[in-house]
C-alpha atoms as a PDB file:
ATOM      1  CA  MET A   1      -0.040  -0.024   0.185  1.00  0.00           C
ATOM      2  CA  LYS A   2       3.013   2.607   1.118  1.00  0.00           C
ATOM      3  CA  ARG A   3       4.703   1.296  -2.244  1.00  0.00           C
ATOM      4  CA  SER A   4       1.512   2.359  -4.481  1.00  0.00           C
ATOM      5  CA  LEU A   5       1.012   5.526  -2.801  1.00  0.00           C
ATOM      6  CA  LEU A   6       4.856   6.479  -3.208  1.00  0.00           C
ATOM      7  CA  LEU A   7       4.464   5.663  -6.616  1.00  0.00           C
ATOM      8  CA  PHE A   8       1.353   7.823  -7.114  1.00  0.00           C
ATOM      9  CA  ILE A   9       3.013  10.940  -5.339  1.00  0.00           C
ATOM     10  CA  SER A  10       6.152  10.492  -7.507  1.00  0.00           C
ATOM     11  CA  LEU A  11       4.095  10.430 -10.537  1.00  0.00           C
ATOM     12  CA  PHE A  12       1.853  13.516  -9.544  1.00  0.00           C
ATOM     13  CA  VAL A  13       5.067  15.257  -8.680  1.00  0.00           C
ATOM     14  CA  VAL A  14       6.454  14.572 -11.944  1.00  0.00           C
ATOM     15  CA  MET A  15       3.402  15.536 -14.001  1.00  0.00           C
ATOM     16  CA  VAL A  16       3.392  18.771 -11.898  1.00  0.00           C
ATOM     17  CA  VAL A  17       7.095  19.648 -12.879  1.00  0.00           C
ATOM     18  CA  LEU A  18       6.089  19.043 -16.389  1.00  0.00           C
ATOM     19  CA  ALA A  19       3.137  21.117 -16.905  1.00  0.00           C
ATOM     20  CA  ALA A  20       5.256  24.119 -14.825  1.00  0.00           C
ATOM     21  CA  CYS A  21       8.052  23.934 -17.656  1.00  0.00           C
ATOM     22  CA  GLN A  22       5.350  23.728 -20.304  1.00  0.00           C
ATOM     23  CA  GLY A  23       3.533  26.582 -19.046  1.00  0.00           C
ATOM     24  CA  GLY A  24       1.936  28.694 -16.169  1.00  0.00           C
ATOM     25  CA  THR A  25      -1.640  29.313 -14.604  1.00  0.00           C
ATOM     26  CA  ASN A  26      -3.635  31.454 -14.687  1.00  0.00           C
ATOM     27  CA  SER A  27      -5.755  33.159 -12.006  1.00  0.00           C
ATOM     28  CA  ASP A  28      -8.262  30.236 -11.938  1.00  0.00           C
ATOM     29  CA  GLY A  29      -5.373  28.091 -11.499  1.00  0.00           C
ATOM     30  CA  GLU A  30      -5.859  26.628 -14.953  1.00  0.00           C
ATOM     31  CA  VAL A  31      -2.437  25.589 -16.872  1.00  0.00           C
ATOM     32  CA  THR A  32      -1.729  27.830 -19.689  1.00  0.00           C
ATOM     33  CA  GLU A  33       0.591  27.801 -22.652  1.00  0.00           C
ATOM     34  CA  SER A  34       4.029  29.783 -21.665  1.00  0.00           C
ATOM     35  CA  ASP A  35       4.163  33.244 -23.234  1.00  0.00           C
ATOM     36  CA  ASN A  36       7.701  32.487 -24.099  1.00  0.00           C
ATOM     37  CA  GLU A  37       7.011  28.914 -25.480  1.00  0.00           C
ATOM     38  CA  GLY A  38       7.382  29.303 -29.461  1.00  0.00           C
ATOM     39  CA  ASN A  39       6.179  32.896 -29.088  1.00  0.00           C
ATOM     40  CA  THR A  40       9.928  34.188 -31.400  1.00  0.00           C
ATOM     41  CA  GLU A  41       7.874  35.873 -34.239  1.00  0.00           C
ATOM     42  CA  GLU A  42       8.439  39.296 -34.505  1.00  0.00           C
ATOM     43  CA  THR A  43       5.879  42.158 -34.362  1.00  0.00           C
ATOM     44  CA  THR A  44       7.540  44.822 -35.565  1.00  0.00           C
ATOM     45  CA  LYS A  45      10.398  45.694 -38.250  1.00  0.00           C
ATOM     46  CA  VAL A  46      12.504  48.465 -39.550  1.00  0.00           C
ATOM     47  CA  VAL A  47      11.991  49.796 -43.171  1.00  0.00           C
ATOM     48  CA  GLU A  48      13.885  52.799 -44.835  1.00  0.00           C
ATOM     49  CA  ASP A  49      12.699  55.283 -47.049  1.00  0.00           C
ATOM     50  CA  ALA A  50      13.779  58.656 -47.904  1.00  0.00           C
ATOM     51  CA  MET A  51      12.845  60.256 -44.794  1.00  0.00           C
ATOM     52  CA  GLY A  52      15.070  57.632 -42.488  1.00  0.00           C
ATOM     53  CA  GLU A  53      14.570  54.321 -40.811  1.00  0.00           C
ATOM     54  CA  THR A  54      10.805  53.508 -39.098  1.00  0.00           C
ATOM     55  CA  GLU A  55       9.696  50.567 -36.963  1.00  0.00           C
ATOM     56  CA  ILE A  56       6.283  49.627 -38.228  1.00  0.00           C
ATOM     57  CA  PRO A  57       3.975  46.617 -37.183  1.00  0.00           C
ATOM     58  CA  VAL A  58       4.484  43.438 -39.582  1.00  0.00           C
ATOM     59  CA  ASN A  59       1.035  42.763 -39.726  1.00  0.00           C
ATOM     60  CA  PRO A  60      -0.627  46.316 -39.870  1.00  0.00           C
ATOM     61  CA  LYS A  61      -4.452  46.097 -39.484  1.00  0.00           C
ATOM     62  CA  ARG A  62      -5.490  49.853 -39.952  1.00  0.00           C
ATOM     63  CA  ILE A  63      -3.677  51.511 -42.729  1.00  0.00           C
ATOM     64  CA  VAL A  64      -4.479  55.171 -43.830  1.00  0.00           C
ATOM     65  CA  SER A  65      -2.727  55.659 -47.065  1.00  0.00           C
ATOM     66  CA  GLN A  66      -2.863  59.295 -48.762  1.00  0.00           C
ATOM     67  CA  TYR A  67      -2.586  57.314 -52.359  1.00  0.00           C
ATOM     68  CA  TYR A  68      -2.016  53.989 -53.405  1.00  0.00           C
ATOM     69  CA  LEU A  69      -5.317  52.701 -52.553  1.00  0.00           C
ATOM     70  CA  GLY A  70      -5.478  50.428 -55.880  1.00  0.00           C
ATOM     71  CA  HIS A  71      -2.044  49.220 -54.874  1.00  0.00           C
ATOM     72  CA  LEU A  72      -3.225  48.201 -51.532  1.00  0.00           C
ATOM     73  CA  LEU A  73      -5.963  46.426 -52.966  1.00  0.00           C
ATOM     74  CA  THR A  74      -4.245  44.687 -55.666  1.00  0.00           C
ATOM     75  CA  LEU A  75      -2.089  43.320 -52.670  1.00  0.00           C
ATOM     76  CA  GLY A  76      -5.481  41.955 -51.094  1.00  0.00           C
ATOM     77  CA  ILE A  77      -5.172  44.837 -47.972  1.00  0.00           C
ATOM     78  CA  THR A  78      -7.964  47.185 -47.705  1.00  0.00           C
ATOM     79  CA  PRO A  79      -7.063  50.494 -45.965  1.00  0.00           C
ATOM     80  CA  VAL A  80      -9.255  52.434 -43.440  1.00  0.00           C
ATOM     81  CA  GLY A  81      -8.727  55.506 -45.006  1.00  0.00           C
ATOM     82  CA  THR A  82      -7.463  57.586 -48.180  1.00  0.00           C
ATOM     83  CA  LEU A  83      -7.778  60.641 -49.825  1.00  0.00           C
ATOM     84  CA  GLN A  84     -10.926  61.284 -51.945  1.00  0.00           C
ATOM     85  CA  SER A  85      -9.520  61.400 -55.212  1.00  0.00           C
ATOM     86  CA  GLU A  86      -8.749  57.817 -55.031  1.00  0.00           C
ATOM     87  CA  LEU A  87     -11.666  56.912 -53.770  1.00  0.00           C
ATOM     88  CA  ASP A  88     -13.534  58.567 -56.945  1.00  0.00           C
ATOM     89  CA  SER A  89     -11.811  56.008 -59.283  1.00  0.00           C
ATOM     90  CA  PRO A  90     -14.541  54.378 -61.352  1.00  0.00           C
ATOM     91  CA  PHE A  91     -12.569  51.301 -61.368  1.00  0.00           C
ATOM     92  CA  LEU A  92     -12.461  50.742 -57.592  1.00  0.00           C
ATOM     93  CA  GLN A  93     -16.317  51.626 -56.898  1.00  0.00           C
ATOM     94  CA  ASP A  94     -16.718  47.806 -55.780  1.00  0.00           C
ATOM     95  CA  LYS A  95     -13.725  47.615 -53.734  1.00  0.00           C
ATOM     96  CA  ILE A  96     -14.102  50.780 -51.214  1.00  0.00           C
ATOM     97  CA  GLU A  97     -16.863  50.008 -48.926  1.00  0.00           C
ATOM     98  CA  GLY A  98     -15.789  50.852 -45.413  1.00  0.00           C
ATOM     99  CA  ILE A  99     -12.886  52.936 -46.401  1.00  0.00           C
ATOM    100  CA  ASP A 100     -13.284  56.614 -45.108  1.00  0.00           C
ATOM    101  CA  SER A 101     -12.101  59.714 -47.143  1.00  0.00           C
ATOM    102  CA  ILE A 102      -9.180  61.683 -45.115  1.00  0.00           C
ATOM    103  CA  GLY A 103      -9.924  64.752 -47.343  1.00  0.00           C
ATOM    104  CA  THR A 104     -10.151  66.318 -50.632  1.00  0.00           C
ATOM    105  CA  GLY A 105      -7.145  67.777 -51.634  1.00  0.00           C
ATOM    106  CA  THR A 106      -4.970  68.007 -48.578  1.00  0.00           C
ATOM    107  CA  VAL A 107      -5.401  65.539 -45.806  1.00  0.00           C
ATOM    108  CA  SER A 108      -7.415  66.011 -42.898  1.00  0.00           C
ATOM    109  CA  ILE A 109      -5.175  65.612 -39.789  1.00  0.00           C
ATOM    110  CA  GLU A 110      -7.830  65.077 -37.386  1.00  0.00           C
ATOM    111  CA  THR A 111      -9.943  62.556 -39.286  1.00  0.00           C
ATOM    112  CA  VAL A 112      -6.537  60.479 -39.793  1.00  0.00           C
ATOM    113  CA  ILE A 113      -6.317  60.461 -36.036  1.00  0.00           C
ATOM    114  CA  ALA A 114      -9.773  59.542 -35.388  1.00  0.00           C
ATOM    115  CA  LEU A 115      -9.077  56.356 -37.519  1.00  0.00           C
ATOM    116  CA  GLU A 116      -6.447  55.272 -35.012  1.00  0.00           C
ATOM    117  CA  PRO A 117      -4.148  53.817 -37.823  1.00  0.00           C
ATOM    118  CA  ASP A 118      -1.224  51.675 -36.820  1.00  0.00           C
ATOM    119  CA  LEU A 119       0.734  52.379 -40.388  1.00  0.00           C
ATOM    120  CA  ILE A 120       0.516  55.566 -42.083  1.00  0.00           C
ATOM    121  CA  ILE A 121       1.759  55.402 -46.190  1.00  0.00           C
ATOM    122  CA  ALA A 122       2.455  59.297 -46.963  1.00  0.00           C
ATOM    123  CA  ALA A 123       3.320  61.009 -50.460  1.00  0.00           C
ATOM    124  CA  ASP A 124       4.459  64.039 -49.748  1.00  0.00           C
ATOM    125  CA  PRO A 125       7.501  65.643 -47.237  1.00  0.00           C
ATOM    126  CA  GLU A 126       4.684  68.312 -45.883  1.00  0.00           C
ATOM    127  CA  SER A 127       2.288  65.253 -45.138  1.00  0.00           C
ATOM    128  CA  TYR A 128       4.682  63.181 -43.827  1.00  0.00           C
ATOM    129  CA  GLU A 129       5.951  65.809 -41.398  1.00  0.00           C
ATOM    130  CA  GLN A 130       2.752  66.004 -39.798  1.00  0.00           C
ATOM    131  CA  LEU A 131       1.345  62.234 -40.203  1.00  0.00           C
ATOM    132  CA  SER A 132       4.437  60.708 -38.744  1.00  0.00           C
ATOM    133  CA  LYS A 133       3.309  62.270 -35.332  1.00  0.00           C
ATOM    134  CA  ILE A 134       0.132  60.155 -35.298  1.00  0.00           C
ATOM    135  CA  ALA A 135       1.599  56.853 -35.788  1.00  0.00           C
ATOM    136  CA  PRO A 136       4.442  54.978 -37.877  1.00  0.00           C
ATOM    137  CA  THR A 137       4.822  56.469 -41.358  1.00  0.00           C
ATOM    138  CA  VAL A 138       6.449  55.227 -44.308  1.00  0.00           C
ATOM    139  CA  TYR A 139       7.183  57.879 -47.082  1.00  0.00           C
ATOM    140  CA  ILE A 140       6.687  56.717 -51.314  1.00  0.00           C
ATOM    141  CA  GLU A 141       6.907  59.921 -53.065  1.00  0.00           C
ATOM    142  CA  TYR A 142       4.090  60.508 -55.160  1.00  0.00           C
ATOM    143  CA  GLY A 143       4.578  60.325 -59.095  1.00  0.00           C
ATOM    144  CA  LYS A 144       8.369  59.401 -58.331  1.00  0.00           C
ATOM    145  CA  ASN A 145       7.864  55.790 -59.487  1.00  0.00           C
ATOM    146  CA  ASN A 146       5.710  54.279 -61.804  1.00  0.00           C
ATOM    147  CA  ALA A 147       3.099  52.235 -60.832  1.00  0.00           C
ATOM    148  CA  ILE A 148       4.833  48.719 -60.824  1.00  0.00           C
ATOM    149  CA  GLU A 149       7.703  49.895 -59.111  1.00  0.00           C
ATOM    150  CA  GLU A 150       5.318  51.335 -56.494  1.00  0.00           C
ATOM    151  CA  LEU A 151       3.483  47.999 -56.097  1.00  0.00           C
ATOM    152  CA  ALA A 152       6.838  46.276 -55.691  1.00  0.00           C
ATOM    153  CA  MET A 153       7.753  48.833 -53.081  1.00  0.00           C
ATOM    154  CA  LEU A 154       4.588  48.165 -51.019  1.00  0.00           C
ATOM    155  CA  GLY A 155       4.860  44.693 -51.363  1.00  0.00           C
ATOM    156  CA  GLU A 156       8.140  44.485 -49.561  1.00  0.00           C
ATOM    157  CA  ILE A 157       6.995  47.242 -47.193  1.00  0.00           C
ATOM    158  CA  LEU A 158       3.963  44.967 -46.628  1.00  0.00           C
ATOM    159  CA  GLY A 159       5.220  41.671 -46.471  1.00  0.00           C
ATOM    160  CA  LYS A 160       3.216  41.109 -49.389  1.00  0.00           C
ATOM    161  CA  GLU A 161       5.947  40.534 -52.319  1.00  0.00           C
ATOM    162  CA  GLU A 162       4.502  37.295 -53.543  1.00  0.00           C
ATOM    163  CA  GLU A 163       1.048  38.914 -54.441  1.00  0.00           C
ATOM    164  CA  ALA A 164       2.914  41.829 -56.165  1.00  0.00           C
ATOM    165  CA  ALA A 165       4.674  39.707 -58.094  1.00  0.00           C
ATOM    166  CA  GLN A 166       2.057  37.311 -58.845  1.00  0.00           C
ATOM    167  CA  TRP A 167       0.166  40.508 -60.273  1.00  0.00           C
ATOM    168  CA  THR A 168       2.849  41.816 -62.618  1.00  0.00           C
ATOM    169  CA  ALA A 169       3.381  38.431 -64.258  1.00  0.00           C
ATOM    170  CA  GLN A 170      -0.400  38.275 -65.017  1.00  0.00           C
ATOM    171  CA  PHE A 171      -0.384  41.706 -66.209  1.00  0.00           C
ATOM    172  CA  GLU A 172       2.974  41.212 -68.385  1.00  0.00           C
ATOM    173  CA  GLU A 173       1.121  38.195 -69.856  1.00  0.00           C
ATOM    174  CA  LYS A 174      -1.599  40.643 -70.696  1.00  0.00           C
ATOM    175  CA  ALA A 175       0.729  43.018 -72.089  1.00  0.00           C
ATOM    176  CA  ALA A 176       2.092  40.477 -74.507  1.00  0.00           C
ATOM    177  CA  ASN A 177      -1.260  39.752 -75.511  1.00  0.00           C
ATOM    178  CA  ALA A 178      -2.665  43.303 -76.406  1.00  0.00           C
ATOM    179  CA  LYS A 179       1.091  43.951 -78.425  1.00  0.00           C
ATOM    180  CA  GLU A 180      -0.125  41.094 -80.663  1.00  0.00           C
ATOM    181  CA  GLN A 181      -3.547  42.529 -81.128  1.00  0.00           C
ATOM    182  CA  LEU A 182      -1.867  45.809 -82.077  1.00  0.00           C
ATOM    183  CA  ALA A 183       0.468  44.355 -84.490  1.00  0.00           C
ATOM    184  CA  GLY A 184       0.406  46.821 -87.284  1.00  0.00           C
ATOM    185  CA  VAL A 185      -1.478  49.421 -85.552  1.00  0.00           C
ATOM    186  CA  VAL A 186       1.440  51.449 -85.127  1.00  0.00           C
ATOM    187  CA  ALA A 187       3.930  51.281 -88.045  1.00  0.00           C
ATOM    188  CA  GLU A 188       7.606  51.076 -87.163  1.00  0.00           C
ATOM    189  CA  GLY A 189       9.191  54.407 -87.074  1.00  0.00           C
ATOM    190  CA  GLU A 190       5.710  56.030 -85.932  1.00  0.00           C
ATOM    191  CA  THR A 191       5.337  57.681 -82.522  1.00  0.00           C
ATOM    192  CA  VAL A 192       2.903  58.276 -79.874  1.00  0.00           C
ATOM    193  CA  THR A 193       1.740  61.183 -77.576  1.00  0.00           C
ATOM    194  CA  VAL A 194      -0.570  61.917 -75.062  1.00  0.00           C
ATOM    195  CA  PHE A 195      -2.229  65.404 -74.542  1.00  0.00           C
ATOM    196  CA  GLU A 196      -4.670  67.032 -72.219  1.00  0.00           C
ATOM    197  CA  ILE A 197      -6.356  70.090 -72.419  1.00  0.00           C
ATOM    198  CA  TRP A 198      -7.680  72.533 -69.901  1.00  0.00           C
ATOM    199  CA  ALA A 199      -9.222  75.977 -70.072  1.00  0.00           C
ATOM    200  CA  ASN A 200      -5.807  78.011 -69.916  1.00  0.00           C
ATOM    201  CA  ASN A 201      -3.164  75.474 -70.560  1.00  0.00           C
ATOM    202  CA  LEU A 202      -2.096  72.310 -72.770  1.00  0.00           C
ATOM    203  CA  TYR A 203      -0.255  69.671 -71.445  1.00  0.00           C
ATOM    204  CA  VAL A 204       2.078  66.651 -72.806  1.00  0.00           C
ATOM    205  CA  TYR A 205       2.462  63.685 -70.438  1.00  0.00           C
ATOM    206  CA  GLY A 206       4.835  61.303 -70.123  1.00  0.00           C
ATOM    207  CA  ASN A 207       4.812  57.584 -68.466  1.00  0.00           C
ATOM    208  CA  LYS A 208       4.603  58.458 -64.534  1.00  0.00           C
ATOM    209  CA  TRP A 209       1.566  60.397 -64.109  1.00  0.00           C
ATOM    210  CA  GLY A 210      -1.345  58.887 -65.236  1.00  0.00           C
ATOM    211  CA  ARG A 211      -3.344  59.469 -68.576  1.00  0.00           C
ATOM    212  CA  GLY A 212      -2.218  56.071 -69.692  1.00  0.00           C
ATOM    213  CA  GLY A 213       1.376  56.867 -70.359  1.00  0.00           C
ATOM    214  CA  TYR A 214       2.611  54.130 -68.535  1.00  0.00           C
ATOM    215  CA  ASN A 215       0.903  51.435 -70.864  1.00  0.00           C
ATOM    216  CA  LEU A 216       1.913  53.202 -73.786  1.00  0.00           C
ATOM    217  CA  TYR A 217       5.159  53.381 -73.680  1.00  0.00           C
ATOM    218  CA  ASN A 218       6.329  50.748 -71.067  1.00  0.00           C
ATOM    219  CA  VAL A 219       3.730  48.132 -71.603  1.00  0.00           C
ATOM    220  CA  LEU A 220       3.280  48.447 -75.455  1.00  0.00           C
ATOM    221  CA  ASP A 221       6.655  49.856 -76.257  1.00  0.00           C
ATOM    222  CA  PHE A 222       5.411  52.392 -78.265  1.00  0.00           C
ATOM    223  CA  THR A 223       7.873  54.933 -79.458  1.00  0.00           C
ATOM    224  CA  PRO A 224       7.633  58.798 -77.868  1.00  0.00           C
ATOM    225  CA  PRO A 225       8.410  61.991 -79.836  1.00  0.00           C
ATOM    226  CA  ASP A 226      11.866  63.517 -79.088  1.00  0.00           C
ATOM    227  CA  PHE A 227      10.342  66.002 -76.984  1.00  0.00           C
ATOM    228  CA  VAL A 228       8.670  63.516 -74.887  1.00  0.00           C
ATOM    229  CA  LYS A 229      11.723  61.131 -74.707  1.00  0.00           C
ATOM    230  CA  GLU A 230      13.986  63.733 -73.992  1.00  0.00           C
ATOM    231  CA  ASN A 231      12.226  65.458 -71.042  1.00  0.00           C
ATOM    232  CA  LEU A 232       9.583  63.478 -69.754  1.00  0.00           C
ATOM    233  CA  ILE A 233      10.079  59.543 -70.113  1.00  0.00           C
ATOM    234  CA  ASP A 234      11.000  58.362 -66.612  1.00  0.00           C
ATOM    235  CA  ASN A 235      11.804  62.123 -65.528  1.00  0.00           C
ATOM    236  CA  GLN A 236       9.249  64.798 -65.286  1.00  0.00           C
ATOM    237  CA  PRO A 237       5.604  63.304 -65.393  1.00  0.00           C
ATOM    238  CA  TYR A 238       4.547  66.271 -67.685  1.00  0.00           C
ATOM    239  CA  ALA A 239       5.277  69.414 -69.251  1.00  0.00           C
ATOM    240  CA  GLU A 240       2.882  72.630 -70.147  1.00  0.00           C
ATOM    241  CA  ILE A 241       3.154  73.340 -73.966  1.00  0.00           C
ATOM    242  CA  SER A 242       1.948  76.007 -76.404  1.00  0.00           C
ATOM    243  CA  LEU A 243      -0.612  75.435 -79.065  1.00  0.00           C
ATOM    244  CA  GLU A 244       1.962  76.707 -81.345  1.00  0.00           C
ATOM    245  CA  THR A 245       4.621  73.912 -80.541  1.00  0.00           C
ATOM    246  CA  LEU A 246       1.865  70.896 -81.042  1.00  0.00           C
ATOM    247  CA  PRO A 247       2.945  69.995 -84.398  1.00  0.00           C
ATOM    248  CA  GLU A 248       6.540  69.693 -83.273  1.00  0.00           C
ATOM    249  CA  ILE A 249       5.422  67.155 -80.300  1.00  0.00           C
ATOM    250  CA  ALA A 250       2.735  65.701 -81.796  1.00  0.00           C
ATOM    251  CA  GLY A 251       2.991  61.965 -82.606  1.00  0.00           C
ATOM    252  CA  ASP A 252       1.630  59.824 -85.435  1.00  0.00           C
ATOM    253  CA  HIS A 253      -0.908  58.824 -82.787  1.00  0.00           C
ATOM    254  CA  ILE A 254      -2.416  60.918 -79.856  1.00  0.00           C
ATOM    255  CA  PHE A 255      -4.422  59.913 -76.835  1.00  0.00           C
ATOM    256  CA  LEU A 256      -6.162  62.981 -75.540  1.00  0.00           C
ATOM    257  CA  SER A 257      -8.033  63.970 -72.684  1.00  0.00           C
ATOM    258  CA  VAL A 258      -9.709  66.966 -71.360  1.00  0.00           C
ATOM    259  CA  TYR A 259     -10.320  68.691 -68.060  1.00  0.00           C
ATOM    260  CA  GLU A 260     -13.689  69.898 -68.512  1.00  0.00           C
ATOM    261  CA  ALA A 261     -13.724  72.244 -65.465  1.00  0.00           C
ATOM    262  CA  ASP A 262     -13.832  76.137 -65.918  1.00  0.00           C
ATOM    263  CA  GLY A 263     -14.434  76.114 -69.438  1.00  0.00           C
ATOM    264  CA  GLY A 264     -12.185  73.182 -70.220  1.00  0.00           C
ATOM    265  CA  ASP A 265     -14.604  71.527 -72.592  1.00  0.00           C
ATOM    266  CA  GLN A 266     -14.951  74.778 -74.590  1.00  0.00           C
ATOM    267  CA  ARG A 267     -11.476  75.208 -75.149  1.00  0.00           C
ATOM    268  CA  ALA A 268     -10.839  71.782 -76.460  1.00  0.00           C
ATOM    269  CA  GLU A 269     -13.737  72.578 -79.178  1.00  0.00           C
ATOM    270  CA  GLU A 270     -11.767  75.678 -79.928  1.00  0.00           C
ATOM    271  CA  ILE A 271      -8.297  74.145 -80.365  1.00  0.00           C
ATOM    272  CA  LYS A 272     -10.071  71.265 -82.723  1.00  0.00           C
ATOM    273  CA  GLN A 273     -10.999  74.012 -85.149  1.00  0.00           C
ATOM    274  CA  THR A 274      -7.575  75.515 -85.510  1.00  0.00           C
ATOM    275  CA  ASN A 275      -5.594  75.341 -88.318  1.00  0.00           C
ATOM    276  CA  ILE A 276      -2.760  74.091 -86.247  1.00  0.00           C
ATOM    277  CA  TRP A 277      -5.082  71.049 -84.836  1.00  0.00           C
ATOM    278  CA  LYS A 278      -6.347  70.261 -88.191  1.00  0.00           C
ATOM    279  CA  SER A 279      -2.966  69.952 -89.675  1.00  0.00           C
ATOM    280  CA  LEU A 280      -1.921  67.358 -87.473  1.00  0.00           C
ATOM    281  CA  GLU A 281      -0.874  64.009 -89.326  1.00  0.00           C
ATOM    282  CA  ALA A 282      -2.626  61.667 -86.416  1.00  0.00           C
ATOM    283  CA  VAL A 283      -6.006  64.294 -86.565  1.00  0.00           C
ATOM    284  CA  GLN A 284      -5.630  63.768 -91.042  1.00  0.00           C
ATOM    285  CA  ASN A 285      -5.505  59.865 -90.238  1.00  0.00           C
ATOM    286  CA  ASN A 286      -8.195  59.677 -87.799  1.00  0.00           C
ATOM    287  CA  GLN A 287      -5.396  58.436 -85.050  1.00  0.00           C
ATOM    288  CA  VAL A 288      -6.638  60.532 -82.235  1.00  0.00           C
ATOM    289  CA  TYR A 289      -8.149  58.864 -79.423  1.00  0.00           C
ATOM    290  CA  GLU A 290     -10.209  60.640 -76.784  1.00  0.00           C
ATOM    291  CA  VAL A 291     -10.474  59.029 -73.355  1.00  0.00           C
ATOM    292  CA  ASN A 292     -12.514  59.950 -70.404  1.00  0.00           C
ATOM    293  CA  LEU A 293      -9.921  61.768 -67.848  1.00  0.00           C
ATOM    294  CA  ASP A 294     -11.782  60.105 -64.938  1.00  0.00           C
ATOM    295  CA  ASP A 295     -10.991  56.874 -66.587  1.00  0.00           C
ATOM    296  CA  PHE A 296      -7.328  57.881 -66.757  1.00  0.00           C
ATOM    297  CA  PHE A 297      -6.883  60.253 -64.105  1.00  0.00           C
ATOM    298  CA  ASN A 298      -5.357  57.294 -61.505  1.00  0.00           C
ATOM    299  CA  PHE A 299      -2.353  55.266 -62.408  1.00  0.00           C
ATOM    300  CA  ASP A 300      -2.499  52.294 -59.643  1.00  0.00           C
ATOM    301  CA  PRO A 301      -2.499  48.656 -61.037  1.00  0.00           C
ATOM    302  CA  ILE A 302      -6.227  47.933 -61.120  1.00  0.00           C
ATOM    303  CA  SER A 303      -6.884  51.273 -63.149  1.00  0.00           C
ATOM    304  CA  LEU A 304      -3.716  50.441 -65.325  1.00  0.00           C
ATOM    305  CA  ASP A 305      -5.322  47.070 -66.312  1.00  0.00           C
ATOM    306  CA  LYS A 306      -8.867  48.555 -67.258  1.00  0.00           C
ATOM    307  CA  GLN A 307      -7.096  51.298 -69.296  1.00  0.00           C
ATOM    308  CA  LEU A 308      -5.405  49.208 -71.147  1.00  0.00           C
ATOM    309  CA  ASP A 309      -8.112  47.365 -72.399  1.00  0.00           C
ATOM    310  CA  ILE A 310      -9.555  50.864 -73.477  1.00  0.00           C
ATOM    311  CA  GLN A 311      -6.824  51.637 -75.591  1.00  0.00           C
ATOM    312  CA  VAL A 312      -6.288  48.341 -77.358  1.00  0.00           C
ATOM    313  CA  ASP A 313     -10.161  48.679 -78.033  1.00  0.00           C
ATOM    314  CA  LEU A 314      -9.953  52.645 -79.458  1.00  0.00           C
ATOM    315  CA  MET A 315      -6.828  51.845 -81.637  1.00  0.00           C
ATOM    316  CA  LEU A 316      -8.482  48.676 -82.965  1.00  0.00           C
ATOM    317  CA  SER A 317     -11.772  50.304 -83.752  1.00  0.00           C
ATOM    318  CA  GLN A 318     -10.364  52.930 -85.475  1.00  0.00           C
ATOM    319  CA  ASN A 319      -7.835  51.403 -87.427  1.00  0.00           C
ATOM    320  CA  GLN A 320      -9.696  48.414 -89.123  1.00  0.00           C
END
C-alpha cells in the first residue's frame, strides 16, 4: 500500500513539474501555455525610405494611405482611409466599402487621428511631417516611380512580395497579348503622344503620371516623340506646352483627354477648330483617341489593367 502511494505521489510530482515547464497558471489555477513557448515571431520591423528608418508593425491592421489605394487593394489589403481622389476612381467602386475619406486634396489630420491607424503611408514631405506624429509612417513620393515599381515597394514594406510578383506576371502576360492584337496598328517609326487640354493650359504627359502613359510607353513599347523622350520619360511627369508647339511634339498617334472644368471643354473644341490642330497627321489620319479623364486620372495597377483594355479597343476600332 505504501509502495503504491509513493508511486502515485512520484508520478503526480513529475506531472506537475512537466506542466510548470510547459506553461503557467491563470487566475483560476488552470494550466496555460507559456508566453515564451514558441513565441519568437517579430511583431515589428524596420523599413528605410527617403526620410530615414521607421519601425512599423509586421502585420498592420489599420492603414491610412494618402494615395496608392489601387496598389493596396491589389495586394489584398483594404486601408481604413485614403484621399477622396482615390475613392473616386471608377475602377475601384466595388472595392471601397468601409474606407473613409481623409480629405479632398489635402489630408485632414483630425480625420486621420480619429481612424486610429497603426501605419500611415505618406506621399509628400509636408504630409509626412504631420502624419508621422500620429503613427509609424513610411514615405513613398507620389509620382516619382511608376505603378509597377510602387507595387513592388509596397509589397516589400507590407510583406506582400508574392502578391506583387503574381500580379505583375499576370499583367505582363496581358501586355504580351495586347501587343499581338495591335501589331501593325502603330507602324515602325511611328510615334505616340499623350495630350491633355485645360481651360488655360495644354499639357503633354510622359509615363509617370496617369493618362495612360505607362501603358503606351512601358507596356506596349510605343515610341514617344523626341521632346517626350528627352524631357518626360522616366523624368518629369508632364510639361506645359503652347498650341504653336503642337506640330513639333504631336506623334503619329495621339491620346487626348480634357479637363472640362472652368471652360476646359469649350477650349478643347476651340483648339480642334484651329488650323494647327487640323494640320496634325494624327488628326488627318483619324488616329486621335479621345479618352475620359476620369478613367485615366489614376495610375494604380487596377486602373492600368482597365485602361489597357480601353486603349487597345480604341486603337483597334479606329484602325480597322
